[in-house]
PDB file of C-alpha atoms in Angstrom:
ATOM      1  CA  MET A   1    -191.644  31.978 -76.867  1.00 73.00           C
ATOM      2  CA  THR A   2    -192.341  33.533 -73.469  1.00 82.00           C
ATOM      3  CA  LEU A   3    -189.916  35.829 -71.675  1.00 73.00           C
ATOM      4  CA  LYS A   4    -189.435  33.134 -69.036  1.00 73.00           C
ATOM      5  CA  GLY A   5    -188.567  30.619 -71.768  1.00 72.00           C
ATOM      6  CA  MET A   6    -186.099  33.039 -73.395  1.00 72.00           C
ATOM      7  CA  VAL A   7    -184.363  33.708 -70.062  1.00 74.00           C
ATOM      8  CA  LYS A   8    -184.139  29.968 -69.371  1.00 77.00           C
ATOM      9  CA  GLY A   9    -182.692  29.339 -72.846  1.00 82.00           C
ATOM     10  CA  THR A  10    -180.191  32.200 -72.547  1.00 83.00           C
ATOM     11  CA  ARG A  11    -179.125  31.027 -69.080  1.00 84.00           C
ATOM     12  CA  ASN A  12    -178.605  27.527 -70.442  1.00 89.00           C
ATOM     13  CA  MET A  13    -176.543  28.876 -73.374  1.00 90.00           C
ATOM     14  CA  LEU A  14    -174.448  30.989 -70.998  1.00 88.00           C
ATOM     15  CA  GLY A  15    -173.924  27.927 -68.806  1.00 90.00           C
ATOM     16  CA  ARG A  16    -172.814  25.827 -71.747  1.00 93.00           C
ATOM     17  CA  TYR A  17    -170.285  28.423 -72.940  1.00 93.00           C
ATOM     18  CA  ILE A  18    -168.929  28.908 -69.443  1.00 92.00           C
ATOM     19  CA  GLY A  19    -168.814  25.123 -69.126  1.00 94.00           C
ATOM     20  CA  LYS A  20    -166.852  24.759 -72.374  1.00 95.00           C
ATOM     21  CA  TRP A  21    -164.332  27.301 -71.128  1.00 93.00           C
ATOM     22  CA  PHE A  22    -164.011  25.489 -67.782  1.00 94.00           C
ATOM     23  CA  TYR A  23    -163.627  22.076 -69.469  1.00 95.00           C
ATOM     24  CA  ASP A  24    -161.126  23.314 -72.056  1.00 96.00           C
ATOM     25  CA  LYS A  25    -158.888  25.074 -69.518  1.00 95.00           C
ATOM     26  CA  GLY A  26    -159.293  22.577 -66.674  1.00 95.00           C
ATOM     27  CA  ILE A  27    -160.808  25.153 -64.355  1.00 95.00           C
ATOM     28  CA  HIS A  28    -162.147  23.572 -61.173  1.00 95.00           C
ATOM     29  CA  PHE A  29    -165.943  23.827 -60.976  1.00 95.00           C
ATOM     30  CA  ASP A  30    -165.653  25.206 -57.449  1.00 95.00           C
ATOM     31  CA  ALA A  31    -164.359  28.423 -59.076  1.00 94.00           C
ATOM     32  CA  THR A  32    -168.031  29.390 -59.488  1.00 94.00           C
ATOM     33  CA  ASN A  33    -168.309  29.514 -55.678  1.00 95.00           C
ATOM     34  CA  THR A  34    -165.686  32.252 -55.270  1.00 95.00           C
ATOM     35  CA  PRO A  35    -166.878  35.789 -54.595  1.00 95.00           C
ATOM     36  CA  TYR A  36    -165.331  36.822 -57.930  1.00 93.00           C
ATOM     37  CA  PHE A  37    -167.493  34.724 -60.253  1.00 94.00           C
ATOM     38  CA  PRO A  38    -170.978  36.331 -59.938  1.00 93.00           C
ATOM     39  CA  PRO A  39    -169.618  39.853 -60.605  1.00 94.00           C
ATOM     40  CA  ILE A  40    -168.107  38.583 -63.877  1.00 91.00           C
ATOM     41  CA  VAL A  41    -171.545  37.558 -65.109  1.00 88.00           C
ATOM     42  CA  ASN A  42    -173.095  40.819 -63.849  1.00 90.00           C
ATOM     43  CA  VAL A  43    -170.526  42.976 -65.655  1.00 90.00           C
ATOM     44  CA  ILE A  44    -170.937  40.968 -68.871  1.00 86.00           C
ATOM     45  CA  GLN A  45    -174.711  41.473 -68.644  1.00 85.00           C
ATOM     46  CA  ARG A  46    -174.332  45.234 -68.218  1.00 87.00           C
ATOM     47  CA  ALA A  47    -171.526  45.643 -70.780  1.00 87.00           C
ATOM     48  CA  GLY A  48    -173.565  44.928 -73.847  1.00 80.00           C
ATOM     49  CA  LEU A  49    -172.266  44.225 -77.319  1.00 82.00           C
ATOM     50  CA  ALA A  50    -169.788  47.128 -77.566  1.00 81.00           C
ATOM     51  CA  VAL A  51    -167.353  45.729 -74.992  1.00 84.00           C
ATOM     52  CA  LYS A  52    -164.797  43.212 -76.242  1.00 88.00           C
ATOM     53  CA  PRO A  53    -163.264  40.583 -73.941  1.00 88.00           C
ATOM     54  CA  SER A  54    -159.867  41.296 -72.412  1.00 92.00           C
ATOM     55  CA  THR A  55    -156.916  39.982 -74.392  1.00 95.00           C
ATOM     56  CA  ALA A  56    -154.219  37.656 -73.032  1.00 95.00           C
ATOM     57  CA  TYR A  57    -151.828  40.619 -73.136  1.00 96.00           C
ATOM     58  CA  GLU A  58    -154.173  42.792 -71.064  1.00 96.00           C
ATOM     59  CA  LEU A  59    -154.772  40.018 -68.521  1.00 95.00           C
ATOM     60  CA  SER A  60    -151.056  39.242 -68.161  1.00 96.00           C
ATOM     61  CA  GLY A  61    -149.939  42.877 -68.309  1.00 96.00           C
ATOM     62  CA  PRO A  62    -151.873  45.988 -67.297  1.00 96.00           C
ATOM     63  CA  ILE A  63    -154.797  44.207 -65.614  1.00 96.00           C
ATOM     64  CA  LEU A  64    -152.440  41.945 -63.643  1.00 96.00           C
ATOM     65  CA  ASP A  65    -150.395  45.004 -62.634  1.00 97.00           C
ATOM     66  CA  GLU A  66    -153.543  46.689 -61.281  1.00 97.00           C
ATOM     67  CA  GLU A  67    -154.450  43.577 -59.273  1.00 96.00           C
ATOM     68  CA  VAL A  68    -150.914  43.278 -57.864  1.00 96.00           C
ATOM     69  CA  ASP A  69    -151.058  46.935 -56.773  1.00 97.00           C
ATOM     70  CA  GLU A  70    -154.434  46.338 -55.121  1.00 95.00           C
ATOM     71  CA  VAL A  71    -153.108  43.318 -53.209  1.00 93.00           C
ATOM     72  CA  ARG A  72    -149.981  45.227 -52.132  1.00 93.00           C
ATOM     73  CA  LYS A  73    -152.164  48.024 -50.743  1.00 95.00           C
ATOM     74  CA  LEU A  74    -154.314  45.472 -48.918  1.00 92.00           C
ATOM     75  CA  VAL A  75    -151.268  43.761 -47.376  1.00 92.00           C
ATOM     76  CA  GLU A  76    -149.883  47.152 -46.342  1.00 92.00           C
ATOM     77  CA  GLU A  77    -153.231  47.912 -44.675  1.00 92.00           C
ATOM     78  CA  TYR A  78    -152.952  44.584 -42.821  1.00 92.00           C
ATOM     79  CA  LYS A  79    -149.405  45.416 -41.724  1.00 91.00           C
ATOM     80  CA  GLN A  80    -150.526  48.798 -40.361  1.00 92.00           C
ATOM     81  CA  SER A  81    -152.854  46.959 -37.954  1.00 92.00           C
ATOM     82  CA  TRP A  82    -150.194  44.539 -36.644  1.00 91.00           C
ATOM     83  CA  PRO A  83    -148.817  46.819 -33.887  1.00 91.00           C
ATOM     84  CA  ARG A  84    -152.357  47.058 -32.430  1.00 92.00           C
ATOM     85  CA  THR A  85    -153.535  43.482 -32.930  1.00 92.00           C
ATOM     86  CA  GLY A  86    -150.414  41.338 -33.196  1.00 92.00           C
ATOM     87  CA  ILE A  87    -150.175  38.416 -35.615  1.00 93.00           C
ATOM     88  CA  THR A  88    -150.086  34.678 -35.698  1.00 94.00           C
ATOM     89  CA  LEU A  89    -147.058  33.693 -37.743  1.00 93.00           C
ATOM     90  CA  MET A  90    -147.850  30.513 -39.666  1.00 93.00           C
ATOM     91  CA  SER A  91    -145.645  28.204 -41.684  1.00 91.00           C
ATOM     92  CA  ALA A  92    -146.475  25.177 -43.781  1.00 90.00           C
ATOM     93  CA  GLY A  93    -144.167  22.873 -45.664  1.00 88.00           C
ATOM     94  CA  TRP A  94    -145.058  21.376 -49.022  1.00 86.00           C
ATOM     95  CA  LEU A  95    -143.489  19.344 -51.777  1.00 86.00           C
ATOM     96  CA  ASN A  96    -143.708  20.164 -55.482  1.00 85.00           C
ATOM     97  CA  LYS A  97    -143.729  16.665 -56.929  1.00 86.00           C
ATOM     98  CA  VAL A  98    -143.162  17.888 -60.491  1.00 88.00           C
ATOM     99  CA  CYS A  99    -139.835  19.615 -59.879  1.00 87.00           C
ATOM    100  CA  LYS A 100    -139.088  17.619 -56.711  1.00 86.00           C
ATOM    101  CA  LYS A 101    -138.521  20.686 -54.550  1.00 91.00           C
ATOM    102  CA  GLU A 102    -139.530  21.301 -50.953  1.00 91.00           C
ATOM    103  CA  PHE A 103    -140.779  24.668 -49.742  1.00 91.00           C
ATOM    104  CA  VAL A 104    -141.851  26.319 -46.519  1.00 91.00           C
ATOM    105  CA  ASN A 105    -144.428  29.074 -46.900  1.00 93.00           C
ATOM    106  CA  PHE A 106    -144.845  31.800 -44.279  1.00 93.00           C
ATOM    107  CA  LEU A 107    -148.092  33.673 -43.658  1.00 94.00           C
ATOM    108  CA  ALA A 108    -149.249  36.236 -41.125  1.00 94.00           C
ATOM    109  CA  TYR A 109    -152.765  36.060 -39.717  1.00 94.00           C
ATOM    110  CA  SER A 110    -154.355  39.058 -38.027  1.00 94.00           C
ATOM    111  CA  PRO A 111    -157.968  40.110 -37.509  1.00 93.00           C
ATOM    112  CA  LYS A 112    -157.648  42.134 -40.751  1.00 91.00           C
ATOM    113  CA  GLY A 113    -156.834  38.995 -42.773  1.00 91.00           C
ATOM    114  CA  ILE A 114    -154.104  36.602 -43.886  1.00 93.00           C
ATOM    115  CA  ALA A 115    -151.058  37.898 -45.742  1.00 93.00           C
ATOM    116  CA  PHE A 116    -148.526  35.747 -47.594  1.00 92.00           C
ATOM    117  CA  LEU A 117    -145.034  36.719 -46.448  1.00 91.00           C
ATOM    118  CA  SER A 118    -142.584  34.492 -48.279  1.00 91.00           C
ATOM    119  CA  SER A 119    -141.719  31.062 -49.540  1.00 91.00           C
ATOM    120  CA  LYS A 120    -138.347  29.454 -48.892  1.00 90.00           C
ATOM    121  CA  ASP A 121    -136.892  26.649 -51.009  1.00 91.00           C
ATOM    122  CA  VAL A 122    -135.568  24.098 -48.492  1.00 90.00           C
ATOM    123  CA  SER A 123    -134.821  21.319 -50.979  1.00 90.00           C
ATOM    124  CA  ARG A 124    -131.064  21.129 -50.576  1.00 87.00           C
ATOM    125  CA  THR A 125    -130.831  21.546 -46.828  1.00 87.00           C
ATOM    126  CA  LYS A 126    -130.484  19.231 -43.880  1.00 85.00           C
ATOM    127  CA  LYS A 127    -133.749  19.724 -42.063  1.00 81.00           C
ATOM    128  CA  ASP A 128    -132.815  19.457 -38.410  1.00 84.00           C
ATOM    129  CA  ALA A 129    -133.743  21.584 -35.390  1.00 85.00           C
ATOM    130  CA  ASN A 130    -130.913  24.073 -36.041  1.00 88.00           C
ATOM    131  CA  PHE A 131    -132.045  24.589 -39.625  1.00 87.00           C
ATOM    132  CA  PHE A 132    -135.624  25.364 -38.589  1.00 84.00           C
ATOM    133  CA  VAL A 133    -134.517  27.686 -35.777  1.00 86.00           C
ATOM    134  CA  ARG A 134    -132.408  29.690 -38.272  1.00 89.00           C
ATOM    135  CA  LEU A 135    -135.243  29.707 -40.816  1.00 88.00           C
ATOM    136  CA  TYR A 136    -137.809  30.908 -38.266  1.00 87.00           C
ATOM    137  CA  ASP A 137    -135.392  33.479 -36.828  1.00 89.00           C
ATOM    138  CA  GLN A 138    -135.003  34.940 -40.319  1.00 89.00           C
ATOM    139  CA  ILE A 139    -138.747  35.351 -40.855  1.00 88.00           C
ATOM    140  CA  VAL A 140    -139.246  36.694 -37.303  1.00 88.00           C
ATOM    141  CA  GLU A 141    -136.613  39.358 -38.058  1.00 86.00           C
ATOM    142  CA  GLU A 142    -138.485  40.340 -41.229  1.00 84.00           C
ATOM    143  CA  VAL A 143    -141.840  40.605 -39.443  1.00 83.00           C
ATOM    144  CA  ARG A 144    -140.496  42.102 -36.195  1.00 77.00           C
ATOM    145  CA  ASP A 145    -140.881  39.816 -33.235  1.00 73.00           C
ATOM    146  CA  LYS A 146    -142.839  42.364 -31.178  1.00 79.00           C
ATOM    147  CA  HIS A 147    -145.846  41.792 -33.477  1.00 84.00           C
ATOM    148  CA  ILE A 148    -145.911  37.997 -33.103  1.00 88.00           C
ATOM    149  CA  VAL A 149    -148.445  36.706 -30.606  1.00 90.00           C
ATOM    150  CA  GLN A 150    -148.119  33.037 -31.506  1.00 90.00           C
ATOM    151  CA  PHE A 151    -146.486  30.758 -34.017  1.00 87.00           C
ATOM    152  CA  ILE A 152    -148.175  27.820 -35.756  1.00 88.00           C
ATOM    153  CA  THR A 153    -146.269  25.410 -37.953  1.00 85.00           C
ATOM    154  CA  ASP A 154    -147.040  22.387 -40.083  1.00 78.00           C
ATOM    155  CA  ASN A 155    -143.856  21.271 -41.760  1.00 60.00           C
ATOM    156  CA  VAL A 156    -144.556  17.570 -42.021  1.00 56.00           C
ATOM    157  CA  ARG A 157    -143.686  17.477 -45.730  1.00 50.00           C
ATOM    158  CA  ALA A 158    -140.591  19.623 -45.470  1.00 44.00           C
ATOM    159  CA  SER A 159    -139.044  17.815 -42.541  1.00 44.00           C
TER     160      SER A 159
END
């Protein structure tokens, strides 16, 4: 068999195993289009036979902790830029049909990137103008109103 044939066969085998994992776990195929997927394959290629896959414990414990720390540092970096650039405070309502709860998520957009701020459960509340004014006042207090340049909301589902 030629080298080209071996590479094609190995690529096909890799694709089938990745496919089985995606099918078994219900992973959306679009996950291959994220910037995180190609590096996985590259690291596996370089790792060789001596490296064992991460365990469920490692993924849900120490590795997750490292990722959370990295995201916290990134969000803090975003926040450091807010006094210079300002932010767009965004909110979006959504309904969890499984547990029948309504939420409003708050995010801050700046030129550095988008940061998730908080999610409020609004299921057991009367959603009138006064409610939303109080809710938005609370998040504006947390962010500091001097940083907010504009406010964008889409609360169709939570209203």
